[in-house]
PDB file of C-alpha atoms in Angstrom:
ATOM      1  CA  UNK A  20      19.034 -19.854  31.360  1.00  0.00           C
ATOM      2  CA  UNK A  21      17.120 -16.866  32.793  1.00  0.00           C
ATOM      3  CA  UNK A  22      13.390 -17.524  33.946  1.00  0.00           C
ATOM      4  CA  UNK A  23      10.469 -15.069  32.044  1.00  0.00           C
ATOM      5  CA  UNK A  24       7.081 -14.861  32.700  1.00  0.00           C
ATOM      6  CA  UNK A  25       5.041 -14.852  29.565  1.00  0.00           C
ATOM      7  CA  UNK A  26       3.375 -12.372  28.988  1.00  0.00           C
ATOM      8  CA  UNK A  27       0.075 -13.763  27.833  1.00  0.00           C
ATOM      9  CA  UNK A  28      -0.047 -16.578  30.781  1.00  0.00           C
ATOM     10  CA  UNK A  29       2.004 -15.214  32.861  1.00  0.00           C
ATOM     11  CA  UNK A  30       3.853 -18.668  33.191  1.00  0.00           C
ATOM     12  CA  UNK A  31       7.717 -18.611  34.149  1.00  0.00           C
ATOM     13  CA  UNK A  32       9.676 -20.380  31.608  1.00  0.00           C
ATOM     14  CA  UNK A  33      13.370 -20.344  30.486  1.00  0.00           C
ATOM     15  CA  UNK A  34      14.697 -18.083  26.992  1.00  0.00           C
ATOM     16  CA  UNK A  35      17.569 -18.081  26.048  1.00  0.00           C
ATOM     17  CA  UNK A  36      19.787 -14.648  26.852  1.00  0.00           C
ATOM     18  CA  UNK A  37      19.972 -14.013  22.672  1.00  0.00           C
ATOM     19  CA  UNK A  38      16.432 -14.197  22.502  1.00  0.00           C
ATOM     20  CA  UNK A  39      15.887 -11.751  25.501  1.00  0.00           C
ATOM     21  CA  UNK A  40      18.503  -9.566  24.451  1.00  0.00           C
ATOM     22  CA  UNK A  41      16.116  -9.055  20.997  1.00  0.00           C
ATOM     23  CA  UNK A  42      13.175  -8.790  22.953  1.00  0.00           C
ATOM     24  CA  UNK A  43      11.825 -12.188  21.551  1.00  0.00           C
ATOM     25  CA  UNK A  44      11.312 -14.379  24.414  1.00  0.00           C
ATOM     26  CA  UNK A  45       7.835 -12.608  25.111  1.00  0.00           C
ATOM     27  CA  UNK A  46       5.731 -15.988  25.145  1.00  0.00           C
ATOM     28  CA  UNK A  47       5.803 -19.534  26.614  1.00  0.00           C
ATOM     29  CA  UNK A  48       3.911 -21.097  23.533  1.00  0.00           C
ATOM     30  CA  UNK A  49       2.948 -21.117  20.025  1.00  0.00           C
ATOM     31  CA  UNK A  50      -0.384 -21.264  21.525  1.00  0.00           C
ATOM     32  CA  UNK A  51       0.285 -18.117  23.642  1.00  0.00           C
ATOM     33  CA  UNK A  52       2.058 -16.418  21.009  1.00  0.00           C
ATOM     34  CA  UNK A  53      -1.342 -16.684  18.776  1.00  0.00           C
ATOM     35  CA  UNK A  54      -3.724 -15.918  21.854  1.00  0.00           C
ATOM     36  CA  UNK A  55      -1.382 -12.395  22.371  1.00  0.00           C
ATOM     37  CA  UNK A  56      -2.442 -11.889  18.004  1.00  0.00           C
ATOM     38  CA  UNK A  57      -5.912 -12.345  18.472  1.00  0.00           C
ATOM     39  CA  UNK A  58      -6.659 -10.169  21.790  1.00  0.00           C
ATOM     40  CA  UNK A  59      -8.560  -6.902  20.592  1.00  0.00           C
ATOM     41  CA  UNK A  60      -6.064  -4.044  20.627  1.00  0.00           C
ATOM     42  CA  UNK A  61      -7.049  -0.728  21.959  1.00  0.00           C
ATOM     43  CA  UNK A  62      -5.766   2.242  19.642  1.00  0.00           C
ATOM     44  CA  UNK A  63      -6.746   6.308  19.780  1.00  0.00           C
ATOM     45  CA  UNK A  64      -8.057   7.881  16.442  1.00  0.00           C
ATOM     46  CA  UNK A  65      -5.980   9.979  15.040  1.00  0.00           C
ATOM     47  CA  UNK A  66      -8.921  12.327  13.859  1.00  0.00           C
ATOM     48  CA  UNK A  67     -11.098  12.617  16.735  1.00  0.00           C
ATOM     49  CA  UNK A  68      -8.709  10.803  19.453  1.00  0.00           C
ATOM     50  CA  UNK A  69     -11.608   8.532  20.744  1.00  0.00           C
ATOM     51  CA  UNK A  70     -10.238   5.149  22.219  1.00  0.00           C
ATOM     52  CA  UNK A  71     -11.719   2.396  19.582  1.00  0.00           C
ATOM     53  CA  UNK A  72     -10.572  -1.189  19.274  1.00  0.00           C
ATOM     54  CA  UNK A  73      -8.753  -1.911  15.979  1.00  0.00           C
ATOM     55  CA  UNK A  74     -10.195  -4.740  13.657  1.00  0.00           C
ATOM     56  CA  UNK A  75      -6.887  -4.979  11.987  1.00  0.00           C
ATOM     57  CA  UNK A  76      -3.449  -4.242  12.728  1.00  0.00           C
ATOM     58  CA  UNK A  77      -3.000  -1.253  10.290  1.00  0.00           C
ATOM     59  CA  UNK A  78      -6.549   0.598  11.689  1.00  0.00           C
ATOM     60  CA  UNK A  79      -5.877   3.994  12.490  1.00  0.00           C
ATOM     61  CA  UNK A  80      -9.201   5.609  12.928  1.00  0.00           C
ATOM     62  CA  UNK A  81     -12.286   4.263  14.628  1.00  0.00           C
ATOM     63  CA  UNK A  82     -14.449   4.822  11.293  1.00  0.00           C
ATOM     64  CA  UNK A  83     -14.619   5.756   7.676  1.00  0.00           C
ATOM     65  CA  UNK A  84     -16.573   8.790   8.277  1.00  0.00           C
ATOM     66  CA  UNK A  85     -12.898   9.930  10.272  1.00  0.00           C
ATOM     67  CA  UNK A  86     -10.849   8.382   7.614  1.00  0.00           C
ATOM     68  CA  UNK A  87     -12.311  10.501   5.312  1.00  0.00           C
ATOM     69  CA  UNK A  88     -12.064  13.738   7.049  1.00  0.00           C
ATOM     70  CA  UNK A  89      -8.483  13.008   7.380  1.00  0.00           C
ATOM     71  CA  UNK A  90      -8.277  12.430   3.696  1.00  0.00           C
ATOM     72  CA  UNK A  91      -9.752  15.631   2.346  1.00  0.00           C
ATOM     73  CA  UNK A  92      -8.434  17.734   5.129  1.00  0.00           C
ATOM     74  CA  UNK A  93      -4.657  16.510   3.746  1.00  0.00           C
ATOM     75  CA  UNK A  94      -5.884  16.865   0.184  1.00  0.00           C
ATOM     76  CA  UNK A  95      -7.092  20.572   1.552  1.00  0.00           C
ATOM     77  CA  UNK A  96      -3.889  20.778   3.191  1.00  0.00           C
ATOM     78  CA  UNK A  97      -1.455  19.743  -0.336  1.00  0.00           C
ATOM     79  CA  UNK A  98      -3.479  22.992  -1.866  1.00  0.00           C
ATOM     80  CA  UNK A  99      -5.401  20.095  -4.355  1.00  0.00           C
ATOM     81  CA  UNK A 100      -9.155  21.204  -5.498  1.00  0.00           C
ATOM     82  CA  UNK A 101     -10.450  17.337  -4.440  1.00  0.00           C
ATOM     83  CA  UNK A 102     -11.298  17.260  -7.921  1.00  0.00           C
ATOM     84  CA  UNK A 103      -9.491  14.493 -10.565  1.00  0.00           C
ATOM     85  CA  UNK A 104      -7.915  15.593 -13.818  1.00  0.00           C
ATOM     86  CA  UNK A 105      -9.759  13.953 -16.665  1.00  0.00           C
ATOM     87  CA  UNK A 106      -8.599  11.233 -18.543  1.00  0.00           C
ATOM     88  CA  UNK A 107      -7.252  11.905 -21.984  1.00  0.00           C
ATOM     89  CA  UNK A 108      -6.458   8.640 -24.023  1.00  0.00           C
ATOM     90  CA  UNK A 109      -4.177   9.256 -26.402  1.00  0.00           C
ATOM     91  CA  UNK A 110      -5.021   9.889 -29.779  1.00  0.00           C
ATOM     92  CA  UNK A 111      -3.362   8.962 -33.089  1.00  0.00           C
ATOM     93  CA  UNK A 112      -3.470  12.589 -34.681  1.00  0.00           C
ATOM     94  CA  UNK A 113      -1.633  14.015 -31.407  1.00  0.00           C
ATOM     95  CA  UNK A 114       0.119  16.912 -32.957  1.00  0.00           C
ATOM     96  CA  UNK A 115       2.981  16.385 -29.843  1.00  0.00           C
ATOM     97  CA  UNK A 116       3.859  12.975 -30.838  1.00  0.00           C
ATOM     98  CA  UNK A 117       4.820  11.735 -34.765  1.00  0.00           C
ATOM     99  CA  UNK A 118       4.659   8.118 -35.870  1.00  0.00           C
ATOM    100  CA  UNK A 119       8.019   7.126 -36.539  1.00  0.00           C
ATOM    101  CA  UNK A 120       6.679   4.599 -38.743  1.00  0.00           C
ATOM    102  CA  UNK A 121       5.079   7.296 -40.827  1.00  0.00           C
ATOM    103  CA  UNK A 122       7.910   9.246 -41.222  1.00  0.00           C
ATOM    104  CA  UNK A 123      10.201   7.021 -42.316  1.00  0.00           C
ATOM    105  CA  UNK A 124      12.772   6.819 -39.361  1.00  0.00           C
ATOM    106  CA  UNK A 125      11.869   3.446 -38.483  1.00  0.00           C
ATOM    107  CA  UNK A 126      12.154   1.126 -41.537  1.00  0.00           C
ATOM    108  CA  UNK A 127       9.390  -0.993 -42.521  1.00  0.00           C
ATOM    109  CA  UNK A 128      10.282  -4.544 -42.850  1.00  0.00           C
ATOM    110  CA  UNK A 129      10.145  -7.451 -45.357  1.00  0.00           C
ATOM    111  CA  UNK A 130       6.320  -7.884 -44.799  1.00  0.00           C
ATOM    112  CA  UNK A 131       5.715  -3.912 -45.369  1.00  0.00           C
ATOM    113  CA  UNK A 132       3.226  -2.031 -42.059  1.00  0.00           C
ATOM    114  CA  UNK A 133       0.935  -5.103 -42.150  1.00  0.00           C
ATOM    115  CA  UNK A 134       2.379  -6.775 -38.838  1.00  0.00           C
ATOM    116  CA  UNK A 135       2.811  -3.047 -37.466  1.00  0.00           C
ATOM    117  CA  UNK A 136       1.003  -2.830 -33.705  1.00  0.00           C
ATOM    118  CA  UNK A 137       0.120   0.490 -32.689  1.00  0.00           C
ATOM    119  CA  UNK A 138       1.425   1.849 -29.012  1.00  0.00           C
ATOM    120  CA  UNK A 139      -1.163   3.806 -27.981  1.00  0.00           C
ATOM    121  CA  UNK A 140       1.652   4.609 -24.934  1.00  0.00           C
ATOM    122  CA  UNK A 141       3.199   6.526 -27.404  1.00  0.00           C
ATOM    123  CA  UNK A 142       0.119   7.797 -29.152  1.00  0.00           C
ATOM    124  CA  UNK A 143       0.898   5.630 -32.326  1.00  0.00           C
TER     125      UNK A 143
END
């Protein structure tokens, strides 16, 4: 077996060649392996490229103030306003929608409309 120095220790021990071949033989330990996961990473911001050391793995920029910028400039960039459509629940006189219920295509059954329940999905 080939000899590796790991790359947290930098300790020589033995990997297998399948391992190496799938670039997995990177540590000499468990312990290692979770030293090499808790080591602050240094990143760039991809708003104001400052070097910034990531909290978590998925951290792409060193603040909120340059997360946001980033946000609104690709909301900007999309042609969006920045400003959210209002809610409209559905209502049961929709003049779009028709109860089926209430025009008879769906058939009432042996206990009449009384165990009907409305979809307001549907707008009925």
């Amino acid at each position: 077996m080939p000899m590796i120095n790991c790359q947290q220790c930098g300790k020589a021990f033995s990997a297998d060649a399948g391992r190496i071949r799938l670039g997995r033989a990177k540590y000499c330990s468990r312990s290692c392996s979770a030293a090499a996961r808790r080591t602050p990473k240094e990143a760039s911001c991809l708003w104001c490229r400052s070097t910034f050391t990531k909290g978590r793995g998925s951290q792409k920029y060193c603040s909120l103030d340059c997360a946001n910028e980033a946000l609104r400039a690709a909301s900007y960039k999309k042609g969006s306003s920045g400003k959210k459509k209002p809610h409209r629940p559905a209502t049961l006189d929709c003049a779009c929608f028709e109860d089926p219920w209430a025009n008879g295509s769906i058939k009432p059954d042996k206990f009449g409309n009384t165990f009907r329940t409305p979809d307001f999905g549907l707008g009925f």
